Short mmCIF file of C-alpha atoms and ligand atoms in Angstrom, two decimals:
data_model
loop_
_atom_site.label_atom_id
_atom_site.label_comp_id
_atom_site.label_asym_id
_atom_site.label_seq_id
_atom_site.Cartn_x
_atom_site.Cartn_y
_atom_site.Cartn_z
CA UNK A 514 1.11 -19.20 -1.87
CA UNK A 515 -1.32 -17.04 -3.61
CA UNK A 516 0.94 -14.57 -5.01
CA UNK A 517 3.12 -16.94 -6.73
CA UNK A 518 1.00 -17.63 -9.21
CA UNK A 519 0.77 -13.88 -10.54
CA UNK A 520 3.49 -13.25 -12.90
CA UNK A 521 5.84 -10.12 -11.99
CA UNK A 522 7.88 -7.52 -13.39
CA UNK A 523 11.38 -7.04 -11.79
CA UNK A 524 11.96 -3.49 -11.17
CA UNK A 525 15.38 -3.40 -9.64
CA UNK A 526 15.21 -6.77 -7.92
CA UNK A 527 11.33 -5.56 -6.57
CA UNK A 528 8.80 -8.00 -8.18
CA UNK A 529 5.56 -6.00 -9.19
CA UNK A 530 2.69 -8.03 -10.08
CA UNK A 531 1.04 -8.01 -13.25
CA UNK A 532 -2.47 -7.24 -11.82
CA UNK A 533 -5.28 -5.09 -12.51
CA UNK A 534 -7.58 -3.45 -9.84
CA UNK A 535 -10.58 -6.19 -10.40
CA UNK A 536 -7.81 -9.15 -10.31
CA UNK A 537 -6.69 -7.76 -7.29
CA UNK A 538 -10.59 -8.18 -5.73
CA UNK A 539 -10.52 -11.80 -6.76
CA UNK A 540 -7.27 -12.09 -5.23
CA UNK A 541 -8.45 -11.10 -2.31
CA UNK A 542 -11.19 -13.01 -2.43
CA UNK A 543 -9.34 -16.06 -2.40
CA UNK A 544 -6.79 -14.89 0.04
CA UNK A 545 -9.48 -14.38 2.33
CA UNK A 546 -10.91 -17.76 2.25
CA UNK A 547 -7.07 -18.95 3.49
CA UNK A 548 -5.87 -19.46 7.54
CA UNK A 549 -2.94 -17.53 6.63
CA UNK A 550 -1.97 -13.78 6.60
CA UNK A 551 -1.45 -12.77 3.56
CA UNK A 552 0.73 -9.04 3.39
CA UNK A 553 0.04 -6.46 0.60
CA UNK A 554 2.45 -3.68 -0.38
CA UNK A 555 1.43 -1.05 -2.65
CA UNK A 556 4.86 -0.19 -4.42
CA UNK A 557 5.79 3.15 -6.16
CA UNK A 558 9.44 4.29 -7.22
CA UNK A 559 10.06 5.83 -3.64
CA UNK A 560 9.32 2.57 -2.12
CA UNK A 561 12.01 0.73 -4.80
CA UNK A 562 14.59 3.44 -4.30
CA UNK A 563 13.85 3.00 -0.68
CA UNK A 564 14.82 -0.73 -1.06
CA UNK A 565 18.00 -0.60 -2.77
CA UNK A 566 19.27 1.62 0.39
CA UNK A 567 17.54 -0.77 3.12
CA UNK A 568 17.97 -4.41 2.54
CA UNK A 569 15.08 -5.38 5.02
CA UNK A 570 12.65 -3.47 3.42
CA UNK A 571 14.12 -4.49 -0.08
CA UNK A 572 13.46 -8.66 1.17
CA UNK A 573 10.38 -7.98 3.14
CA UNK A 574 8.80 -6.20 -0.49
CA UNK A 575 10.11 -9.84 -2.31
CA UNK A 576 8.21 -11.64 0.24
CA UNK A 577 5.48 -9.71 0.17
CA UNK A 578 2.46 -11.80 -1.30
CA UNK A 579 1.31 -9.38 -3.85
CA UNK A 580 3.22 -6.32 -4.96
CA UNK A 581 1.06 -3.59 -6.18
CA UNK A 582 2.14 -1.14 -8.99
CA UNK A 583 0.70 2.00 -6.95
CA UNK A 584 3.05 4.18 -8.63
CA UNK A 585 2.92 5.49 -12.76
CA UNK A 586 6.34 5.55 -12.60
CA UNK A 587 6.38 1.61 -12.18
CA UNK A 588 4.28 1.43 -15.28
CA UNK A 589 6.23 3.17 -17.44
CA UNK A 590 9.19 1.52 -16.45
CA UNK A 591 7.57 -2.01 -17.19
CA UNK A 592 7.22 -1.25 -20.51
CA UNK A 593 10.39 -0.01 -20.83
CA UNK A 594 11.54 -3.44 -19.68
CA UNK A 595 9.47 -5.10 -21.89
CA UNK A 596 6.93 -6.73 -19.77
CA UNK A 597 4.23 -4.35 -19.58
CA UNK A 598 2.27 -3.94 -16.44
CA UNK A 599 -1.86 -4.03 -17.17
CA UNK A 600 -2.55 -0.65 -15.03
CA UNK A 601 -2.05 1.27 -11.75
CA UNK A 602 -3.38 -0.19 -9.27
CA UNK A 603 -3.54 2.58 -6.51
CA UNK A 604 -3.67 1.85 -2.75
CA UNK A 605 -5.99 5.26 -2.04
CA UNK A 606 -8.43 3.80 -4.70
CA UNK A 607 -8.06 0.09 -3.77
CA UNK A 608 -9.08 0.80 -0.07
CA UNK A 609 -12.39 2.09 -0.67
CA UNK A 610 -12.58 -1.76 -3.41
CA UNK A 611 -11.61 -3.08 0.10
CA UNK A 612 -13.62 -2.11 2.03
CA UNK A 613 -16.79 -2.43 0.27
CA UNK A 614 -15.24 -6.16 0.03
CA UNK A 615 -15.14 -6.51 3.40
CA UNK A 616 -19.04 -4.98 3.54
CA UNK A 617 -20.45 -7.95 0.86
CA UNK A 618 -18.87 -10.65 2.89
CA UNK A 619 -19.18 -9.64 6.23
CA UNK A 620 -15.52 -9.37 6.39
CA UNK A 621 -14.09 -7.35 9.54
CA UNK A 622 -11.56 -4.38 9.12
CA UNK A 623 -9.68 -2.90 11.64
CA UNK A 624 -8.26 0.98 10.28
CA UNK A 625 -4.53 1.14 12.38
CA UNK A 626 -2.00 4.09 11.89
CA UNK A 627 -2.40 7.93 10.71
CA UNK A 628 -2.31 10.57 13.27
CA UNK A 629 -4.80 10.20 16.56
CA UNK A 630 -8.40 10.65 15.47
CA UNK A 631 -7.74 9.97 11.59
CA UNK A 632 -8.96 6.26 11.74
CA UNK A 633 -11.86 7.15 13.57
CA UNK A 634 -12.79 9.92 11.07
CA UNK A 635 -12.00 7.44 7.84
CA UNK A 636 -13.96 4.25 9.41
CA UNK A 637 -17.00 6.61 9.48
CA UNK A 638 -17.03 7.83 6.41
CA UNK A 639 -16.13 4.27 5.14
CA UNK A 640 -18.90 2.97 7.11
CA UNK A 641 -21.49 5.91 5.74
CA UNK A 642 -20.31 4.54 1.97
CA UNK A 643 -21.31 0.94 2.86
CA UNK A 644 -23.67 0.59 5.46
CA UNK A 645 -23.00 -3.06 5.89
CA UNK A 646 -19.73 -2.54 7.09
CA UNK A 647 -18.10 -3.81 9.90
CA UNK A 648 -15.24 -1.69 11.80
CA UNK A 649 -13.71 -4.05 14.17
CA UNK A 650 -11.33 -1.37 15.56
CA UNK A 651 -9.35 2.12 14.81
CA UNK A 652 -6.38 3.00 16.22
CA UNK A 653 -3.19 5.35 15.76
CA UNK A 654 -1.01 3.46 18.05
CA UNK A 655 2.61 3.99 16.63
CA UNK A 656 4.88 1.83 14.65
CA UNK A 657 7.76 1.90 17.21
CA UNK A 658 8.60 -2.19 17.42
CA UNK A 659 8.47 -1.49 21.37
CA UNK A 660 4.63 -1.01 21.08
CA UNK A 661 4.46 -4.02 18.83
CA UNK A 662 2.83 -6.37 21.39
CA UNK A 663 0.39 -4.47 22.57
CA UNK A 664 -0.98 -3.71 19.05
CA UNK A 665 -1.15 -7.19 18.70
CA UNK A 666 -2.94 -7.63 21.21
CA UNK A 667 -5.66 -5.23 20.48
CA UNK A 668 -6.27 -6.49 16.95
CA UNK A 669 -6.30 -9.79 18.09
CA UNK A 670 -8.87 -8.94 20.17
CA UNK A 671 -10.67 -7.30 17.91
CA UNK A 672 -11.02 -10.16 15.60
CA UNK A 673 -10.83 -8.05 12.62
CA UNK A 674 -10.18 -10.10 9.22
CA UNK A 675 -8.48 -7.35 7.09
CA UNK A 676 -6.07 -4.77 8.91
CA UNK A 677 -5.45 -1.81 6.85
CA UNK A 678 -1.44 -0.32 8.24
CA UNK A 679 -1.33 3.44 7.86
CA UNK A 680 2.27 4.47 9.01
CA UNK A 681 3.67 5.29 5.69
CA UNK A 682 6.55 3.36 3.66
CA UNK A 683 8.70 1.61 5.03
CA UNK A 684 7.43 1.36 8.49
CA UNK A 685 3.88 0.24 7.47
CA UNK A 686 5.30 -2.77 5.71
CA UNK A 687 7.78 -3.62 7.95
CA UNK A 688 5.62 -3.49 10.74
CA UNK A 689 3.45 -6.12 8.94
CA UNK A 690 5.94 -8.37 8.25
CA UNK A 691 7.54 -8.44 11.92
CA UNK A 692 3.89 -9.29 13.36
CA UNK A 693 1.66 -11.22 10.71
CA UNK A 694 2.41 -14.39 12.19
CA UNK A 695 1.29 -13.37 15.42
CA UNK A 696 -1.96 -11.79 14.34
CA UNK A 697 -4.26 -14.90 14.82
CA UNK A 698 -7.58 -13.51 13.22
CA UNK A 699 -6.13 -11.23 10.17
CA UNK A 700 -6.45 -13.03 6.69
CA UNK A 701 -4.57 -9.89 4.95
CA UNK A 702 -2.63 -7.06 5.94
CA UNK A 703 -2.10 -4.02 3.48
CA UNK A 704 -0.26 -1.02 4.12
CA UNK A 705 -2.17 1.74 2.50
CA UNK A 706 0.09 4.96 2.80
CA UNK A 707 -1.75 8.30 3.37
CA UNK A 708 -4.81 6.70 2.21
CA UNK A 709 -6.77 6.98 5.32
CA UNK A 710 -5.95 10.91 5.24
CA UNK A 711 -7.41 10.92 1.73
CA UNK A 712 -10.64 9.08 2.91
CA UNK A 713 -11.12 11.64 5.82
CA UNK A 714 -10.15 14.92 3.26
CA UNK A 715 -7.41 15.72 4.93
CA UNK A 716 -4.85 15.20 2.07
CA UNK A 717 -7.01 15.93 -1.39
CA UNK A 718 -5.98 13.77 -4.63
CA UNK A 719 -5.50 15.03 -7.96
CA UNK A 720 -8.58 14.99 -10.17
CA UNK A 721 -9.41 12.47 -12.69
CA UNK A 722 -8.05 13.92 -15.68
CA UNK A 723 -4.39 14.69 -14.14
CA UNK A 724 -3.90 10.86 -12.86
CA UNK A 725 -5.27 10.00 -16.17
CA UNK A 726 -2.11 11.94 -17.42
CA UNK A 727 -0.06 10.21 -15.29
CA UNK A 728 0.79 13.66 -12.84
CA UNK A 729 -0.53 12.29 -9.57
CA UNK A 730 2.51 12.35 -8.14
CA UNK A 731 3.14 15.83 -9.69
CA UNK A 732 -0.37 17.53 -7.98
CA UNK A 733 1.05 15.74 -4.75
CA UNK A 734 4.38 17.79 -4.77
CA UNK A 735 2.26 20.92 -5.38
CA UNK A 736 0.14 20.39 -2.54
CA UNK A 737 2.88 19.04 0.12
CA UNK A 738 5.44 20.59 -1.06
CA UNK A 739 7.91 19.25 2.09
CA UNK A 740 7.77 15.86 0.07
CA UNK A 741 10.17 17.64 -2.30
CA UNK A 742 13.18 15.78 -0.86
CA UNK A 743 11.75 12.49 -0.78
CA UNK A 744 10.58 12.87 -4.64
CA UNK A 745 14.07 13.22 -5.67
CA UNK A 746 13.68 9.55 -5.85
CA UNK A 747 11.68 9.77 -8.68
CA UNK A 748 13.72 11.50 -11.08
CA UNK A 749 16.39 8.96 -9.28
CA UNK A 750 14.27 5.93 -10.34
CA UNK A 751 14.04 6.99 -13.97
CA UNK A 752 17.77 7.58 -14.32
CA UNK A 753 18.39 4.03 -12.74
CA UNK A 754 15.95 2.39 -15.47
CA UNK A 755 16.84 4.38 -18.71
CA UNK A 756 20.46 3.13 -18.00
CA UNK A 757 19.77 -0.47 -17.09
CA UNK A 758 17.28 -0.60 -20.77
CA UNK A 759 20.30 0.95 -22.31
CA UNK A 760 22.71 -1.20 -21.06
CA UNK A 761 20.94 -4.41 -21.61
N1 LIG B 245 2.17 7.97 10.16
C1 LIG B 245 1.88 7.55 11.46
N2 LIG B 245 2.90 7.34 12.34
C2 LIG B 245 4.19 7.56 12.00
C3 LIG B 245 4.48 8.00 10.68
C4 LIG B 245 3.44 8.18 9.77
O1 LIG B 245 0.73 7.32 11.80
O2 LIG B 245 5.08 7.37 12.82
C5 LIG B 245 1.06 8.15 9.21
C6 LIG B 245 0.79 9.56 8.73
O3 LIG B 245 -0.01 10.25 9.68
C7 LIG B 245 0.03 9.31 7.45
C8 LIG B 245 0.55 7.94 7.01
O4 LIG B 245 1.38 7.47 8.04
O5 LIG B 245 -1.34 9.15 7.70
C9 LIG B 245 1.29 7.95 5.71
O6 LIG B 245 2.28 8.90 5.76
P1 LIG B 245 2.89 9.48 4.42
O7 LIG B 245 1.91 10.37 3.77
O8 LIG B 245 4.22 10.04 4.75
O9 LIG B 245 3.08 8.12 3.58
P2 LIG B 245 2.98 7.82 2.02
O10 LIG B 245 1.54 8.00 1.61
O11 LIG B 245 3.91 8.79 1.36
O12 LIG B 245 3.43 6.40 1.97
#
């Protein structure tokens, strides 16, 4: 496989790839060329504290093929542990690399998850950035395993090439790994977050100069402030690390 040739970090038994945004692309490339479906996860602390609670998600991240370090957090820890991660590689930045990917080589995309209408709204603005895009199919659908099959069935249909899953961590990724061997036409799979509500405005990211500070996550809290709980993993996943570099 692909991914097994990129070197990664363990961060608490999750392997994060030592990648940068442009590797990724090439990556992809390659992927793309293969009759296989290849699953990305885009990995920030939540999604590692997440794992060490829930051991399907935790195996389903170390078999992802490529394990993004979407988070600051996951950088900083790297180089606490002594094998540095290049950059960030974030999912609401790497969608838009995607999907002007998928526009140069004709690749289809299919846009599933968010709330009903959101796909729509994202696949046209994606599709006003780069003409020569393709949108095989949108859809909200939900990641309930009982509507499983029928998703399925509509992608396959669609013959899309890329599917981007939009039903938030863990549920995006798990869904992917329950059904990528049963989508027939999809080279890679990524689950992409809240990245479709970014596209269509609905959720606003920091500026520039704050996520080159390393305070995404910071402007996120202030402008969703119900995420408050599920931050606590962050100050959780810096404890964690600061005692496992001390006690090594
Ligand atoms: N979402 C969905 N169905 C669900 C749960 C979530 O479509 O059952 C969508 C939600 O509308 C949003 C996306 O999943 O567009 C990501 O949600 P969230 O912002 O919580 O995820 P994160 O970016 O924190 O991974």
């Amino acid at each position: 496989m692909k991914g097994t040739t990129i070197d990664a970090v363990n961060i608490l038994n999750v392997p994060v790839h030592l990648i940068t945004m442009d590797q990724t692309i090439a990556w992809v490339e390659g992927a793309m060329a293969h009759h296989h479906t290849y699953q990305i996860a885009t990995v920030n602390p939540e999604f590692v504290m997440t794992a060490q609670q829930d051991p399907d998600f935790l195996t389903i991240l170390q078999s992802a093929d490529l394990c993004l370090p979407d988070g600051i957090g996951l950088v900083w820890a790297s180089r606490l542990l002594k094998k540095p991660l290049p950059e960030r590689v974030p999912g609401s930045d790497l969608v838009y690399r995607l999907a002007q990917a998928c526009a140069d080589h004709g690749w289809r995309l299919f846009l599933l998850g968010a709330a009903p209408g959101v796909a729509e709204e994202a696949a046209a603005v994606l599709k006003n950035l780069y003409p020569a895009l393709m949108i095989a199919g949108t859809f909200a659908g939900s990641p309930d395993p009982r509507e499983d099959q029928a998703l399925v069935e509509r992608i396959n249909q669609s013959e899309a090439d890329m599917l981007f899953v939009a039903y938030g961590a863990p549920r995006q990724d798990k869904w992917i790994n329950r059904n990528r061997n049963r989508l027939t036409t999809i080279h890679l799979a990524i689950g992409v977050g809240g990245s479709l509500d970014f596209i269509t405005g609905r959720s606003v990211r920091a500026p520039r100069w704050i996520q080159n500070l390393g305070l995404e996550w910071l402007h996120r809290l202030f402008k969703e402030p119900w995420r408050w709980r599920r931050m606590l993993a962050l100050p959780q996943f810096a404890w964690k690390i600061i005692k496992l570099v001390q006690n090594s």
